[in-house]
């Protein structure tokens, strides 16, 4: 997901129904499971049982994505990182016009 390199936190995207199979094993206290779009019935209970934070704002996914990017920016700054210059990244695409 774009932006997460800026805060040095790993983020993965999964279909919500597939979250119960393997990705839920990563849910733990101080971690967030953010659901974009409609949540499957009972997923909130499954995630909170792990101690993870469950976030579902029940709005359009693009609006949630803007919030997720804001969280990334705040976390990067809290960790004293420069979100505009993520470490170990190089420019990989140069467009010539």
N, CA and C atoms as an extended XYZ file, in Angstrom:
291
Properties=species:S:1:pos:R:3:atomname:S:1:resname:S:1:resid:I:1 pbc="F F F"
N         0.845       -1.165        0.000 N   UNK     1
C         0.000        0.000        0.000 CA  UNK     1
C         0.896        1.234        0.000 C   UNK     1
N         0.593        2.183       -0.817 N   UNK     2
C         1.412        3.382       -0.963 CA  UNK     2
C         1.502        4.130        0.364 C   UNK     2
N         2.698        4.576        0.697 N   UNK     3
C         2.869        5.425        1.867 CA  UNK     3
C         3.394        4.723        3.099 C   UNK     3
N         3.284        3.429        3.189 N   UNK     4
C         3.670        2.768        4.415 CA  UNK     4
C         5.175        2.640        4.579 C   UNK     4
N         5.935        2.734        3.492 N   UNK     5
C         7.383        2.767        3.610 CA  UNK     5
C         7.833        4.002        4.367 C   UNK     5
N         7.042        5.053        4.308 N   UNK     6
C         7.379        6.309        4.969 CA  UNK     6
C         7.401        6.179        6.479 C   UNK     6
N         6.647        5.251        7.034 N   UNK     7
C         6.588        5.116        8.484 CA  UNK     7
C         7.268        3.849        8.989 C   UNK     7
N         7.876        3.093        8.088 N   UNK     8
C         8.597        1.856        8.437 CA  UNK     8
C         7.715        0.840        9.147 C   UNK     8
N         6.440        0.794        8.770 N   UNK     9
C         5.525       -0.219        9.275 CA  UNK     9
C         5.053       -1.051        8.096 C   UNK     9
N         4.896       -2.320        8.306 N   UNK    10
C         4.470       -3.211        7.232 CA  UNK    10
C         2.951       -3.209        7.154 C   UNK    10
N         2.448       -3.124        5.942 N   UNK    11
C         1.005       -3.163        5.721 CA  UNK    11
C         0.724       -4.114        4.574 C   UNK    11
N        -0.272       -4.935        4.748 N   UNK    12
C        -0.682       -5.869        3.709 CA  UNK    12
C        -2.174       -5.710        3.469 C   UNK    12
N        -2.589       -5.983        2.260 N   UNK    13
C        -4.002       -5.912        1.907 CA  UNK    13
C        -4.507       -7.312        1.575 C   UNK    13
N        -5.676       -7.637        2.103 N   UNK    14
C        -6.292       -8.947        1.871 CA  UNK    14
C        -7.779       -8.754        1.637 C   UNK    14
N        -8.395       -9.651        0.872 N   UNK    15
C        -9.858       -9.624        0.812 CA  UNK    15
C       -10.396       -9.893        2.214 C   UNK    15
N       -11.438       -9.187        2.590 N   UNK    16
C       -11.955       -9.298        3.960 CA  UNK    16
C       -12.300      -10.735        4.349 C   UNK    16
N       -12.922      -11.494        3.462 N   UNK    17
C       -13.281      -12.873        3.805 CA  UNK    17
C       -12.046      -13.755        3.975 C   UNK    17
N       -10.975      -13.440        3.274 N   UNK    18
C        -9.748      -14.215        3.407 CA  UNK    18
C        -8.973      -13.888        4.669 C   UNK    18
N        -9.347      -12.811        5.350 N   UNK    19
C        -8.608      -12.384        6.547 CA  UNK    19
C        -8.669      -13.431        7.650 C   UNK    19
N        -9.720      -14.187        7.716 N   UNK    20
C        -9.889      -15.171        8.792 CA  UNK    20
C        -8.971      -16.383        8.640 C   UNK    20
N        -8.383      -16.595        7.486 N   UNK    21
C        -7.604      -17.809        7.259 CA  UNK    21
C        -6.167      -17.692        7.723 C   UNK    21
N        -5.410      -16.766        7.208 N   UNK    22
C        -4.015      -16.623        7.606 CA  UNK    22
C        -3.706      -15.244        8.151 C   UNK    22
N        -4.139      -14.158        7.498 N   UNK    23
C        -3.758      -12.837        7.968 CA  UNK    23
C        -4.159      -12.537        9.406 C   UNK    23
N        -5.223      -13.140        9.894 N   UNK    24
C        -5.644      -12.861       11.273 CA  UNK    24
C        -4.584      -13.318       12.280 C   UNK    24
N        -3.677      -14.200       11.852 N   UNK    25
C        -2.608      -14.626       12.758 CA  UNK    25
C        -1.648      -13.473       13.065 C   UNK    25
N        -1.674      -12.417       12.243 N   UNK    26
C        -0.850      -11.235       12.502 CA  UNK    26
C        -1.548      -10.214       13.394 C   UNK    26
N        -2.817      -10.394       13.641 N   UNK    27
C        -3.553       -9.465       14.495 CA  UNK    27
C        -3.126       -9.678       15.941 C   UNK    27
N        -2.807       -8.578       16.618 N   UNK    28
C        -2.314       -8.647       17.995 CA  UNK    28
C        -2.478       -7.281       18.642 C   UNK    28
N        -2.326       -7.198       19.954 N   UNK    29
C        -2.407       -5.889       20.609 CA  UNK    29
C        -1.441       -4.886       19.960 C   UNK    29
N        -1.862       -3.647       19.872 N   UNK    30
C        -1.109       -2.546       19.268 CA  UNK    30
C        -0.968       -2.662       17.756 C   UNK    30
N        -1.751       -3.512       17.125 N   UNK    31
C        -1.798       -3.593       15.674 CA  UNK    31
C        -3.212       -3.231       15.244 C   UNK    31
N        -3.328       -2.769       14.006 N   UNK    32
C        -4.626       -2.317       13.506 CA  UNK    32
C        -5.050       -3.157       12.313 C   UNK    32
N        -6.298       -3.573       12.303 N   UNK    33
C        -6.925       -4.165       11.131 CA  UNK    33
C        -7.952       -3.157       10.656 C   UNK    33
N        -7.702       -2.586        9.490 N   UNK    34
C        -8.560       -1.543        8.947 CA  UNK    34
C        -9.329       -2.136        7.784 C   UNK    34
N       -10.635       -2.135        7.879 N   UNK    35
C       -11.502       -2.710        6.853 CA  UNK    35
C       -11.986       -1.595        5.934 C   UNK    35
N       -11.735       -1.763        4.653 N   UNK    36
C       -12.225       -0.808        3.660 CA  UNK    36
C       -13.463       -1.398        3.012 C   UNK    36
N       -14.561       -0.679        3.072 N   UNK    37
C       -15.796       -1.164        2.480 CA  UNK    37
C       -16.622       -1.970        3.468 C   UNK    37
N       -17.447       -2.822        2.935 N   UNK    38
C       -18.375       -3.610        3.747 CA  UNK    38
C       -17.652       -4.738        4.462 C   UNK    38
N       -17.897       -4.874        5.750 N   UNK    39
C       -17.249       -5.929        6.519 CA  UNK    39
C       -18.092       -7.195        6.514 C   UNK    39
N       -17.438       -8.347        6.471 N   UNK    40
C       -18.171       -9.602        6.623 CA  UNK    40
C       -18.713       -9.708        8.049 C   UNK    40
N       -19.833      -10.336        8.190 N   UNK    41
C       -20.460      -10.479        9.498 CA  UNK    41
C       -19.525      -11.181       10.486 C   UNK    41
N       -19.354      -10.574       11.648 N   UNK    42
C       -18.569      -11.179       12.724 CA  UNK    42
C       -17.066      -10.943       12.653 C   UNK    42
N       -16.577      -10.326       11.585 N   UNK    43
C       -15.131      -10.116       11.478 CA  UNK    43
C       -14.620       -9.192       12.580 C   UNK    43
N       -15.424       -8.192       12.951 N   UNK    44
C       -15.013       -7.296       14.023 CA  UNK    44
C       -14.789       -8.047       15.333 C   UNK    44
N       -15.650       -9.002       15.624 N   UNK    45
C       -15.505       -9.817       16.835 CA  UNK    45
C       -14.255      -10.686       16.767 C   UNK    45
N       -14.008      -11.299       15.614 N   UNK    46
C       -12.822      -12.144       15.447 CA  UNK    46
C       -11.538      -11.349       15.653 C   UNK    46
N       -11.489      -10.139       15.102 N   UNK    47
C       -10.277       -9.322       15.205 CA  UNK    47
C       -10.092       -8.798       16.627 C   UNK    47
N       -11.131       -8.270       17.236 N   UNK    48
C       -10.977       -7.716       18.587 CA  UNK    48
C       -10.634       -8.804       19.599 C   UNK    48
N       -11.027      -10.026       19.333 N   UNK    49
C       -10.668      -11.140       20.222 CA  UNK    49
C        -9.145      -11.329       20.285 C   UNK    49
N        -8.431      -10.925       19.240 N   UNK    50
C        -6.970      -11.053       19.206 CA  UNK    50
C        -6.277       -9.932       19.983 C   UNK    50
N        -7.032       -8.892       20.348 N   UNK    51
C        -6.450       -7.740       21.019 CA  UNK    51
C        -6.079       -6.626       20.066 C   UNK    51
N        -6.234       -6.869       18.762 N   UNK    52
C        -5.921       -5.846       17.762 CA  UNK    52
C        -7.009       -4.771       17.746 C   UNK    52
N        -6.654       -3.631       17.213 N   UNK    53
C        -7.613       -2.544       17.023 CA  UNK    53
C        -8.339       -2.794       15.709 C   UNK    53
N        -9.648       -2.716       15.737 N   UNK    54
C       -10.461       -2.932       14.546 CA  UNK    54
C       -11.011       -1.591       14.088 C   UNK    54
N       -10.717       -1.215       12.860 N   UNK    55
C       -11.186        0.071       12.345 CA  UNK    55
C       -12.038       -0.150       11.105 C   UNK    55
N       -13.263        0.313       11.161 N   UNK    56
C       -14.164        0.303       10.008 CA  UNK    56
C       -15.030        1.540       10.135 C   UNK    56
N       -14.730        2.529        9.322 N   UNK    57
C       -15.420        3.808        9.402 CA  UNK    57
C       -16.748        3.811        8.650 C   UNK    57
N       -17.060        2.712        7.953 N   UNK    58
C       -18.318        2.579        7.220 CA  UNK    58
C       -18.538        3.742        6.249 C   UNK    58
N       -17.513        4.015        5.454 N   UNK    59
C       -17.624        5.035        4.414 CA  UNK    59
C       -16.935        4.524        3.159 C   UNK    59
N       -16.894        5.310        2.140 N   UNK    60
C       -16.293        4.888        0.877 CA  UNK    60
C       -14.808        4.566        1.074 C   UNK    60
N       -14.320        3.498        0.443 N   UNK    61
C       -12.922        3.093        0.619 CA  UNK    61
C       -11.901        4.192        0.321 C   UNK    61
N       -12.149        5.047       -0.667 N   UNK    62
C       -11.186        6.110       -0.955 CA  UNK    62
C       -11.101        7.118        0.189 C   UNK    62
N       -12.212        7.359        0.866 N   UNK    63
C       -12.185        8.246        2.033 CA  UNK    63
C       -11.369        7.602        3.146 C   UNK    63
N       -11.535        6.296        3.354 N   UNK    64
C       -10.734        5.588        4.353 CA  UNK    64
C        -9.256        5.610        3.988 C   UNK    64
N        -8.959        5.477        2.714 N   UNK    65
C        -7.566        5.476        2.280 CA  UNK    65
C        -6.883        6.799        2.633 C   UNK    65
N        -7.611        7.898        2.492 N   UNK    66
C        -7.056        9.198        2.891 CA  UNK    66
C        -6.753        9.206        4.389 C   UNK    66
N        -7.613        8.619        5.194 N   UNK    67
C        -7.377        8.536        6.642 CA  UNK    67
C        -6.173        7.655        6.954 C   UNK    67
N        -6.040        6.560        6.233 N   UNK    68
C        -4.911        5.655        6.451 CA  UNK    68
C        -3.600        6.371        6.133 C   UNK    68
N        -3.581        7.139        5.084 N   UNK    69
C        -2.371        7.890        4.741 CA  UNK    69
C        -2.051        8.927        5.816 C   UNK    69
N        -3.068        9.505        6.409 N   UNK    70
C        -2.857       10.471        7.494 CA  UNK    70
C        -2.239        9.774        8.712 C   UNK    70
N        -2.722        8.593        9.036 N   UNK    71
C        -2.153        7.813       10.137 CA  UNK    71
C        -0.685        7.500        9.846 C   UNK    71
N        -0.392        7.140        8.600 N   UNK    72
C         0.988        6.856        8.206 CA  UNK    72
C         1.880        8.070        8.425 C   UNK    72
N         1.414        9.224        8.007 N   UNK    73
C         2.177       10.459        8.193 CA  UNK    73
C         2.414       10.739        9.673 C   UNK    73
N         1.375       10.614       10.478 N   UNK    74
C         1.508       10.855       11.922 CA  UNK    74
C         2.469        9.869       12.572 C   UNK    74
N         2.402        8.602       12.183 N   UNK    75
C         3.300        7.593       12.766 CA  UNK    75
C         4.744        7.839       12.363 C   UNK    75
N         4.959        8.232       11.120 N   UNK    76
C         6.317        8.528       10.662 CA  UNK    76
C         6.905        9.666       11.487 C   UNK    76
N         6.142       10.724       11.666 N   UNK    77
C         6.631       11.865       12.448 CA  UNK    77
C         6.858       11.483       13.909 C   UNK    77
N         5.986       10.657       14.464 N   UNK    78
C         6.154       10.219       15.860 CA  UNK    78
C         7.420        9.388       16.036 C   UNK    78
N         7.835        8.700       14.976 N   UNK    79
C         9.053        7.879       15.013 CA  UNK    79
C        10.277        8.668       14.545 C   UNK    79
N        10.095        9.984       14.371 N   UNK    80
C        11.196       10.849       13.956 CA  UNK    80
C        11.724       10.487       12.568 C   UNK    80
N        10.826       10.092       11.679 N   UNK    81
C        11.182        9.741       10.305 CA  UNK    81
C        10.717       10.838        9.358 C   UNK    81
N        11.391       10.971        8.234 N   UNK    82
C        10.998       11.935        7.214 CA  UNK    82
C        10.141       11.214        6.176 C   UNK    82
N         8.810       11.400        6.204 N   UNK    83
C         7.946       10.676        5.281 CA  UNK    83
C         8.154       11.069        3.818 C   UNK    83
N         8.792       12.202        3.581 N   UNK    84
C         9.052       12.620        2.204 CA  UNK    84
C        10.316       11.989        1.634 C   UNK    84
N        11.116       11.384        2.483 N   UNK    85
C        12.352       10.726        2.044 CA  UNK    85
C        12.513        9.400        2.770 C   UNK    85
N        11.689        8.410        2.443 N   UNK    86
C        11.806        7.111        3.118 CA  UNK    86
C        13.200        6.518        2.927 C   UNK    86
N        13.709        5.919        3.977 N   UNK    87
C        15.066        5.371        3.925 CA  UNK    87
C        15.142        4.179        2.965 C   UNK    87
N        16.315        4.017        2.386 N   UNK    88
C        16.649        2.893        1.500 CA  UNK    88
C        15.853        2.848        0.201 C   UNK    88
N        15.163        3.915       -0.126 N   UNK    89
C        14.432        3.935       -1.393 CA  UNK    89
C        15.203        4.783       -2.395 C   UNK    89
N        15.192        4.313       -3.634 N   UNK    90
C        15.831        5.078       -4.704 CA  UNK    90
C        14.806        5.359       -5.782 C   UNK    90
N        15.109        6.303       -6.580 N   UNK    91
C        14.239        6.656       -7.684 CA  UNK    91
C        14.331        5.571       -8.740 C   UNK    91
N        13.221        4.955       -9.070 N   UNK    92
C        13.279        3.816       -9.982 CA  UNK    92
C        12.703        4.112      -11.361 C   UNK    92
N        11.885        5.140      -11.470 N   UNK    93
C        11.271        5.457      -12.743 CA  UNK    93
C        11.539        6.918      -13.065 C   UNK    93
N        12.091        7.153      -14.219 N   UNK    94
C        12.335        8.517      -14.672 CA  UNK    94
C        11.578        8.705      -15.987 C   UNK    94
N        10.639        9.607      -15.985 N   UNK    95
C         9.848        9.889      -17.175 CA  UNK    95
C        10.482       11.065      -17.912 C   UNK    95
N        10.743       10.869      -19.164 N   UNK    96
C        11.306       11.945      -19.971 CA  UNK    96
C        10.240       12.472      -20.896 C   UNK    96
N        10.151       13.785      -20.942 N   UNK    97
C         9.071       14.359      -21.731 CA  UNK    97
C         9.496       15.082      -22.855 C   UNK    97
